[in-house]
Amino acid sequence: MSLRLEGVSKIVNGETHIHPADIVLEKGSMNVLLGPTSAGKTSLMRLMAGLDKPDTGRIFWEDQDVTGKRVQDRDIAMVYQQFVNYPSMTVYDNIASPLKLRKKSAAEIDARVREMAELLKLTSILGSKPAEISGGQQQRCAMARALAKDVGLVLMDEPLANLDYKLREELRVEIPRLFKASGSIFVYATTEPEEALLLGGNTATLWEGRITQFGPAMDVYRGPVDATTARVYSDPPMNFVSVQKDAAGIRFPDGQLIPATGETGNIPDGTYRAGFRAHNLEIGTLQPGAVSFAAKLIVTELTGSDTFLHVSVAGERWIGLIPGLQDFRAGQELPIGLNPESLFYFDEQDQLVAAPDQPVDMERV
Amino acid sequence: MEKTVNQRAWLLVIPVLILVAFSSIIPMMTVVNYSFQDSFGGNEFFWVGLEWYRELLHSERLWDAFGRQLLFSFIILLIEIPLGILVALSMPKKGFAASICLVLMSLPLLIPYNVVGTIWQVFGRADIGLLGRALSDLGISYNYSQNAFDAWATVIMMDVWHWTSLVALLSYAGLRSIPSAYYQAAKIDQAGRWSVFRHIELPKMRGVLMIAILLRFMDSFMIYTEPFVLTGGGPGNATTFLSIDLVKMALGQFDLGPAAAFSLMYFLVILLISYVFYTVMITADKNEANR
Amino acid sequence: MAAITLQNLAHSYNPDSGADADYALKEVNHVWEDGKAYALLGPSGCGKTTLLNIISGLLTPTRGQVLFDGQDVTEASTADRNIAQVFQFPVVYDTMTVGENLAFPLRNRGMDKALISERVQRIAEMTGLEADLHKRARGLTTDLKQKISLGRGMVREDVNAILFDEPLTVIDPHLKWELRTQLKSLHQEFGHTMIYVTHDQTEALTFAEKVVVMKDGLVLQIGTPQELFERPAHAFVGYFIGSPGMNFLPVTVEGNSARLKDAAVTLTDDYGTPDGDLRLGIRPEFVRLTRQADGLPVTINHVQDAGRHKFVNATLFDSEINIAVDEGSQIGPDMTRVILDPEKISIFRDDWRLDGRPVDQVGGGAS
């Protein structure tokens, strides 16, 4: 079982919504589409579902061409950002509805509904109508309905976006569990990098209608192929500084020089952009070998456990995340540092030329 | 959004197509057929080509009726749209009073055209009508059957009385859909009543107002029953609008050929003006948005 | 600008029933200090919007008073309270340009033209709208429109308070960073009293100097982000702040020792011998996975990698706990024990925090 898109594109009123995309989703895989609003996540999902017809390219389901096939005849389920349930039916009937359409026996339906309710913690409210339950429960009901019919492809379009923060946290844990139990191909759209990481599986990063990279979540996070992907997969946004590579090493705008070791030793001389994530910015006692900068503090944000520093350095604006709570005065000069090992290097075409070494893979328990 | 291609869907539409064919397409084709022929007595027809069209385009009588028609629709819109908005603005926002208002407003809409005509015909009579008598007692000379101005005024009043509610109800629906945050923001910004109307209510009512204008234009352009009941198009030809003229021609004079050509042109004119109206409003809307 | 005092304030949408449960806002007494930034934080239906609407004058409270600088404004209309408000969805005047939108509240108050344009220019600079000042507001993106709303909220210098009702809900994650800092800078620059309603803890903690945590109409705690994080007054605060929230373990307590099943944890404070439903609370950040034999035994269920942290879900004496592990650290198969940082342990009785006395003051010579 697999879903394969070959050169699939979508053009609406002369505007390209999806550039030709090639992607293969394997049986039993979790695939997260990550990108900002209007990057093409929903358009791509609609193409996968068969709700829209691609302008070019072909779509294969288990090696069969299903490009023109109606959505009704395909084996899919969809969960939307809005909580879509039948308002006049109880939670039980909502979950049972797709099974009834498939003419299952009453006993079979009952068993399946109760199984789904158990999985999604809906057992106690099976008799309630959607209007009487909370938003989180409504969305769980919609998910139960989508999963009840046991389809090959489950599409979820930002299903948690309209939920309270804590409910989101709860469902984020539940979704991978559901996915494992179902064995279907899951496609999940989100704007939040952390959500993509927590859901695991594969990540496809999208930007302006293009899939910029597709691969296991951690590989994409730690080895973004270009600056765009790095930006999409960082929250707070990735910080950048322009550097110069020459025979002596890597030169920063203020003249600081660090030796070009490891991968950076092999890149040709020239101008590069170095990028790093917020939590790699350091303050206070710097590690030996760290690149240090005099930063001007714009604003600090305290989160209870950590501090976000918004600073300006050599005309660039950076966001740093440091552990602990430290309040500073706006406008204050701060010595900050960067571990050179945490830098990504992008060439003038924004392609990745050197990434930090992957931390040693943790031994799974 | 593109629909999935599915030819079977056409099967489902066939019953409706048949119904529409019998109810409008076939009768209309008959009219088209008539418009190219001349008839004598009952069943003898001669092909005359575009003769009737040529004649009608040079008919002063038709152009006069057309001019009257345009003027009438223009005046109607000029009165009913602002008045309807004003009524909608002054209606209660919620509760029992709002429901009562809505019911009262809908009453005129439920009265048949010819009854409206009769009501006003009686209402305006100088001998027994409340309005006519009151005016003549005040020393104002008012007689819709003799004076062209009075006849016009009466027909316009009739139409305003009959249809302003529609504009008001549509505007009211538009007003109700404005989120309360806008009003709250305006209060906080200390915006005056006029500013609230100009910058919040009017722009948000835009959509429904377009529909109201279009509906009222098309409907008033086809007005027939009211002036016919009131004065039969008189005094003289003062209130002979296009459709009255058409009926006079078709039924009064049995000129089936010219009448058929007339109705086709009438139909095309309404279609054309409505289309122009619509595109102008839509493009204005788009330009505004893209500015 | 003004200090806002809430006096015995309570509100019920159904005051005749008299039932306590009907109160959408249970009695609250609090002074919002002049020029500070506050956040009202809680899940949907906790009463935060009710409280905001009472302050803005949209709702008249069932009981109690609202005072602006000592003056009773409970019955005053929104317009008379001299406040500004930014809503969840952008409220802009479509017919006007961006600049006219910003100038609108000033113009309505008959301010001098030159002063208006100077002020509008200043706000546009701070919100990054300079380039768009002459554009028609209609047809702009949601982000820009919400910037206009923020700008219009800030444009008057003399407002008593600026209220924000979940203003970043419709904004993309990347832009949230930008808008949040702008808000923060604007607060530092102009020193308005600000009240910000949200269900998102990150927004609340990063924005506010003091956060009011609410649940079921009840104010559970008012404190700095640090206080909420380190010393939650109520178990719900511990759960709601932090992601994942605080871990809770049922315990019995005697003096400075907490007993979990057959293991004991030494506490820094002495709690005497409390009764009731006792739970030990500790944040995932302060639980450390270890090989050390003196740790408490855990079974690891699963590990989630969030990049900067890994979150380990484990079972400790029948209770599920979360453990946060830093990016660089490794998790070995032999790490089957955890150590709880005693400094960071809270004890809750019937969900409310217990305050103990530091141990070295108790017995004197215990150490």
Short mmCIF file of C-alpha atoms in Angstrom, two decimals, chain A residues 3-322:
data_model
loop_
_atom_site.label_atom_id
_atom_site.label_comp_id
_atom_site.label_asym_id
_atom_site.label_seq_id
_atom_site.Cartn_x
_atom_site.Cartn_y
_atom_site.Cartn_z
CA LEU A 3 0.53 6.70 -2.42
CA ARG A 4 2.77 8.05 -5.16
CA LEU A 5 2.61 11.51 -6.69
CA GLU A 6 4.51 12.01 -9.95
CA GLY A 7 5.01 15.55 -11.16
CA VAL A 8 1.69 16.62 -9.72
CA SER A 9 0.95 20.33 -10.03
CA LYS A 10 -2.00 22.64 -9.58
CA ILE A 11 -2.60 25.96 -11.25
CA VAL A 12 -5.60 28.10 -10.36
CA ASN A 13 -6.41 31.19 -12.45
CA GLY A 14 -2.86 31.31 -13.78
CA GLU A 15 -1.42 31.18 -10.28
CA THR A 16 0.68 28.15 -9.43
CA HIS A 17 -0.57 26.71 -6.15
CA ILE A 18 1.52 23.55 -6.30
CA HIS A 19 4.71 23.26 -8.35
CA PRO A 20 5.27 19.79 -9.85
CA ALA A 21 5.68 17.54 -6.84
CA ASP A 22 7.08 14.02 -6.57
CA ILE A 23 6.53 12.23 -3.31
CA VAL A 24 5.99 8.64 -2.19
CA LEU A 25 4.13 7.87 1.02
CA GLU A 26 4.66 4.32 2.22
CA LYS A 27 2.26 1.99 3.97
CA GLY A 28 1.88 2.69 7.65
CA SER A 29 3.82 5.95 7.59
CA MET A 30 3.16 9.23 9.34
CA ASN A 31 3.82 12.16 7.02
CA VAL A 32 3.72 15.72 8.25
CA LEU A 33 3.31 18.60 5.81
CA LEU A 34 5.01 21.53 7.50
CA GLY A 35 4.80 25.09 6.24
CA PRO A 36 3.34 28.52 6.93
CA THR A 37 -0.21 29.52 5.97
CA SER A 38 -0.82 29.35 2.20
CA ALA A 39 2.39 27.38 1.54
CA GLY A 40 0.24 24.80 -0.25
CA LYS A 41 -0.44 22.24 2.49
CA THR A 42 -4.19 22.14 1.95
CA SER A 43 -3.88 22.23 -1.85
CA LEU A 44 -1.52 19.26 -1.77
CA MET A 45 -3.87 17.34 0.52
CA ARG A 46 -6.83 18.01 -1.74
CA LEU A 47 -4.85 16.60 -4.64
CA MET A 48 -3.93 13.53 -2.62
CA ALA A 49 -7.56 13.05 -1.63
CA GLY A 50 -8.86 13.46 -5.15
CA LEU A 51 -10.94 16.50 -4.24
CA ASP A 52 -9.03 18.42 -6.90
CA LYS A 53 -7.68 17.19 -10.19
CA PRO A 54 -4.01 17.95 -10.83
CA ASP A 55 -3.15 20.04 -13.90
CA THR A 56 -0.13 17.90 -14.64
CA GLY A 57 1.24 14.65 -13.30
CA ARG A 58 -0.24 11.40 -12.09
CA ILE A 59 -1.28 9.94 -8.76
CA PHE A 60 -0.85 6.25 -8.01
CA TRP A 61 -2.45 4.25 -5.24
CA GLU A 62 -0.87 0.83 -4.82
CA ASP A 63 0.68 1.29 -8.27
CA GLN A 64 -2.72 1.92 -9.86
CA ASP A 65 -3.31 5.23 -11.59
CA VAL A 66 -6.10 6.98 -9.65
CA THR A 67 -5.54 10.47 -11.07
CA GLY A 68 -9.10 11.07 -12.25
CA LYS A 69 -10.82 8.88 -9.72
CA ARG A 70 -13.59 10.42 -7.67
CA VAL A 71 -13.01 10.99 -4.00
CA GLN A 72 -16.09 8.89 -3.19
CA ASP A 73 -14.50 5.89 -4.86
CA ARG A 74 -11.24 6.23 -3.02
CA ASP A 75 -10.30 4.77 0.28
CA ILE A 76 -9.67 7.94 2.32
CA ALA A 77 -10.78 9.85 5.40
CA MET A 78 -10.26 13.48 6.23
CA VAL A 79 -10.20 15.56 9.42
CA TYR A 80 -10.44 19.32 9.14
CA GLN A 81 -9.43 22.32 11.18
CA GLN A 82 -13.09 22.99 11.89
CA PHE A 83 -14.86 20.36 13.93
CA VAL A 84 -17.05 18.67 11.33
CA ASN A 85 -19.71 16.43 12.89
CA TYR A 86 -23.39 15.83 12.17
CA PRO A 87 -25.04 18.22 14.65
CA SER A 88 -28.29 16.26 14.95
CA MET A 89 -26.61 12.93 15.72
CA THR A 90 -25.12 11.69 18.98
CA VAL A 91 -21.41 10.99 19.21
CA TYR A 92 -22.24 7.30 18.83
CA ASP A 93 -24.19 7.82 15.61
CA ASN A 94 -21.55 10.18 14.29
CA ILE A 95 -18.87 7.52 14.65
CA ALA A 96 -21.22 4.84 13.30
CA SER A 97 -22.30 6.83 10.23
CA PRO A 98 -19.49 5.81 7.84
CA LEU A 99 -19.90 2.18 8.92
CA LYS A 100 -23.63 2.26 8.25
CA LEU A 101 -22.91 3.57 4.78
CA ARG A 102 -20.71 0.54 4.24
CA LYS A 103 -23.58 -1.72 5.24
CA LYS A 104 -21.84 -3.39 8.16
CA SER A 105 -23.83 -5.56 10.53
CA ALA A 106 -25.21 -3.91 13.68
CA ALA A 107 -22.98 -5.99 15.93
CA GLU A 108 -19.91 -5.14 13.90
CA ILE A 109 -20.76 -1.44 13.98
CA ASP A 110 -21.33 -1.47 17.71
CA ALA A 111 -18.04 -3.21 18.38
CA ARG A 112 -16.12 -0.81 16.16
CA VAL A 113 -17.76 2.32 17.58
CA ARG A 114 -16.98 1.23 21.13
CA GLU A 115 -13.41 0.39 20.17
CA MET A 116 -12.89 3.84 18.62
CA ALA A 117 -14.59 5.55 21.56
CA GLU A 118 -12.30 3.74 23.95
CA LEU A 119 -9.23 4.74 21.96
CA LEU A 120 -10.25 8.39 21.84
CA LYS A 121 -11.69 8.63 25.37
CA LEU A 122 -15.24 9.26 24.17
CA THR A 123 -16.95 6.35 25.93
CA SER A 124 -18.59 8.47 28.61
CA ILE A 125 -20.13 10.91 26.13
CA LEU A 126 -21.32 8.54 23.40
CA GLY A 127 -24.92 9.68 23.99
CA SER A 128 -24.22 13.42 23.75
CA LYS A 129 -24.78 15.67 20.77
CA PRO A 130 -21.81 17.62 19.37
CA ALA A 131 -23.16 20.94 20.66
CA GLU A 132 -23.10 19.64 24.23
CA ILE A 133 -19.43 18.64 24.33
CA SER A 134 -16.18 20.63 24.37
CA GLY A 135 -14.15 21.56 21.33
CA GLY A 136 -11.53 18.95 22.13
CA GLN A 137 -14.18 16.25 22.40
CA GLN A 138 -15.79 17.39 19.15
CA GLN A 139 -12.49 17.08 17.35
CA ARG A 140 -11.88 13.65 18.89
CA CYS A 141 -15.33 12.63 17.68
CA ALA A 142 -14.44 13.80 14.16
CA MET A 143 -11.22 11.81 14.34
CA ALA A 144 -13.04 8.72 15.57
CA ARG A 145 -15.42 9.00 12.63
CA ALA A 146 -12.53 9.31 10.21
CA LEU A 147 -10.69 6.34 11.65
CA ALA A 148 -13.71 4.08 12.22
CA LYS A 149 -13.99 3.00 8.62
CA ASP A 150 -10.37 1.83 8.59
CA VAL A 151 -9.20 3.43 5.36
CA GLY A 152 -5.85 3.36 3.62
CA LEU A 153 -5.22 7.11 3.69
CA VAL A 154 -6.07 9.49 6.52
CA LEU A 155 -5.64 13.21 5.84
CA MET A 156 -5.61 15.67 8.73
CA ASP A 157 -5.57 19.36 7.91
CA GLU A 158 -4.36 21.29 10.98
CA PRO A 159 -6.77 19.37 13.19
CA LEU A 160 -5.52 21.00 16.39
CA ALA A 161 -5.36 24.60 15.23
CA ASN A 162 -8.69 25.60 16.78
CA LEU A 163 -8.09 23.94 20.12
CA ASP A 164 -6.86 25.26 23.42
CA TYR A 165 -3.17 24.90 24.08
CA LYS A 166 -3.46 22.10 26.64
CA LEU A 167 -5.94 20.10 24.58
CA ARG A 168 -3.54 20.37 21.69
CA GLU A 169 -0.79 18.95 23.86
CA GLU A 170 -3.03 16.04 24.84
CA LEU A 171 -4.11 15.17 21.30
CA ARG A 172 -0.55 15.51 20.02
CA VAL A 173 0.28 12.51 22.18
CA GLU A 174 -2.84 10.64 21.12
CA ILE A 175 -2.43 11.02 17.38
CA PRO A 176 0.80 8.99 17.00
CA ARG A 177 -0.86 6.30 19.11
CA LEU A 178 -3.93 6.24 16.85
CA PHE A 179 -1.73 6.16 13.85
CA LYS A 180 0.18 3.15 15.09
CA ALA A 181 -3.06 1.35 15.87
CA SER A 182 -4.53 2.00 12.40
CA GLY A 183 -1.70 1.01 10.07
CA SER A 184 -2.95 3.54 7.48
CA ILE A 185 -0.94 6.19 5.70
CA PHE A 186 -1.34 9.40 7.72
CA VAL A 187 -0.86 12.84 6.23
CA TYR A 188 -0.92 15.67 8.73
CA ALA A 189 -0.64 19.38 7.96
CA THR A 190 0.68 21.85 10.51
CA THR A 191 2.33 25.25 10.74
CA GLU A 192 4.30 24.37 13.87
CA PRO A 193 7.78 22.80 13.73
CA GLU A 194 7.48 21.45 17.26
CA GLU A 195 4.30 19.59 16.32
CA ALA A 196 6.07 18.04 13.33
CA LEU A 197 8.89 16.86 15.55
CA LEU A 198 6.64 15.47 18.25
CA LEU A 199 4.50 13.55 15.75
CA GLY A 200 7.67 12.08 14.30
CA GLY A 201 7.60 10.03 11.10
CA ASN A 202 8.46 11.93 7.94
CA THR A 203 8.33 15.63 7.37
CA ALA A 204 7.71 17.35 4.05
CA THR A 205 8.55 21.04 4.31
CA LEU A 206 6.52 23.31 2.04
CA TRP A 207 7.25 26.82 0.92
CA GLU A 208 5.31 28.79 -1.71
CA GLY A 209 3.81 25.68 -3.28
CA ARG A 210 7.03 23.67 -3.42
CA ILE A 211 8.04 20.64 -1.38
CA THR A 212 11.53 21.76 -0.38
CA GLN A 213 12.49 18.54 1.39
CA PHE A 214 10.99 15.21 2.41
CA GLY A 215 12.48 12.73 4.82
CA PRO A 216 12.49 11.45 8.40
CA ALA A 217 11.60 14.34 10.73
CA MET A 218 14.93 14.45 12.55
CA ASP A 219 16.95 14.23 9.33
CA VAL A 220 15.14 17.22 7.90
CA TYR A 221 15.39 19.13 11.18
CA ARG A 222 19.10 18.49 11.54
CA GLY A 223 20.00 18.56 7.86
CA PRO A 224 17.78 21.06 6.03
CA VAL A 225 18.84 21.08 2.36
CA ASP A 226 18.44 24.82 2.01
CA ALA A 227 17.90 27.99 4.02
CA THR A 228 14.18 27.99 3.26
CA THR A 229 13.70 24.55 4.76
CA ALA A 230 15.77 25.57 7.77
CA ARG A 231 13.59 28.62 8.25
CA VAL A 232 10.37 26.61 7.95
CA TYR A 233 11.66 24.05 10.43
CA SER A 234 12.66 26.51 13.18
CA ASP A 235 10.51 28.19 15.76
CA PRO A 236 11.64 30.78 16.80
CA PRO A 237 12.81 31.52 13.24
CA MET A 238 16.43 30.58 12.45
CA ASN A 239 19.02 33.34 12.88
CA PHE A 240 21.42 34.17 10.08
CA VAL A 241 24.74 35.92 9.75
CA SER A 242 26.78 36.46 6.62
CA VAL A 243 30.33 35.01 6.70
CA GLN A 244 33.38 34.87 4.43
CA LYS A 245 35.40 31.70 3.88
CA ASP A 246 39.02 32.07 2.84
CA ALA A 247 42.32 30.30 3.31
CA ALA A 248 42.56 31.44 6.94
CA GLY A 249 39.15 30.11 7.94
CA ILE A 250 35.68 31.53 8.41
CA ARG A 251 35.45 35.27 8.92
CA PHE A 252 32.51 36.97 10.61
CA PRO A 253 31.39 40.53 9.74
CA ASP A 254 33.25 41.99 12.71
CA GLY A 255 36.52 40.35 11.62
CA GLN A 256 36.48 37.39 14.00
CA LEU A 257 38.06 34.33 12.55
CA ILE A 258 37.36 30.70 13.36
CA PRO A 259 39.17 27.75 11.86
CA ALA A 260 37.31 25.91 9.13
CA THR A 261 37.20 22.41 10.43
CA GLY A 262 35.24 19.30 9.51
CA GLU A 263 32.80 19.81 6.67
CA THR A 264 33.49 23.54 6.46
CA GLY A 265 37.09 22.77 5.62
CA ASN A 266 36.01 21.31 2.30
CA ILE A 267 33.83 24.14 1.01
CA PRO A 268 35.27 26.53 -1.60
CA ASP A 269 36.23 30.09 -0.60
CA GLY A 270 33.44 32.63 -0.88
CA THR A 271 30.49 34.22 0.85
CA TYR A 272 28.12 32.09 2.89
CA ARG A 273 25.25 32.53 5.24
CA ALA A 274 25.63 30.87 8.59
CA GLY A 275 22.43 29.94 10.41
CA PHE A 276 21.74 28.74 13.90
CA ARG A 277 18.69 28.01 16.02
CA ALA A 278 17.62 30.16 18.96
CA HIS A 279 18.69 27.72 21.66
CA ASN A 280 22.25 27.60 20.33
CA LEU A 281 22.83 31.21 21.28
CA GLU A 282 24.79 31.45 24.52
CA ILE A 283 25.24 34.08 27.15
CA GLY A 284 27.44 34.52 30.20
CA THR A 285 30.55 32.36 30.39
CA LEU A 286 31.21 31.25 26.85
CA GLN A 287 32.58 27.88 25.84
CA PRO A 288 36.20 27.96 24.65
CA GLY A 289 36.28 28.48 20.90
CA ALA A 290 32.90 30.22 20.83
CA VAL A 291 32.32 33.13 18.47
CA SER A 292 31.47 36.15 20.56
CA PHE A 293 29.42 39.18 19.62
CA ALA A 294 28.41 42.43 21.24
CA ALA A 295 24.65 42.43 20.87
CA LYS A 296 22.19 45.18 21.56
CA LEU A 297 19.17 43.93 23.43
CA ILE A 298 15.81 44.82 21.90
CA VAL A 299 13.53 43.00 24.28
CA THR A 300 13.45 40.01 26.62
CA GLU A 301 10.58 37.58 27.07
CA LEU A 302 10.43 35.35 30.11
CA THR A 303 8.52 32.09 29.81
CA GLY A 304 8.69 30.79 33.36
CA SER A 305 11.61 28.45 32.72
CA ASP A 306 13.49 30.07 29.83
CA THR A 307 14.21 33.49 28.46
CA PHE A 308 13.88 34.65 24.88
CA LEU A 309 16.35 37.36 23.96
CA HIS A 310 15.65 39.52 20.93
CA VAL A 311 18.92 41.17 20.01
CA SER A 312 20.40 43.06 17.11
CA VAL A 313 23.89 42.15 15.97
CA ALA A 314 25.66 43.80 13.04
CA GLY A 315 22.36 44.82 11.48
CA GLU A 316 20.82 41.35 11.87
CA ARG A 317 17.99 40.56 14.24
CA TRP A 318 18.40 37.40 16.23
CA ILE A 319 16.26 35.55 18.71
CA GLY A 320 18.02 33.58 21.41
CA LEU A 321 16.60 31.11 23.89
CA ILE A 322 18.56 30.75 27.09
#
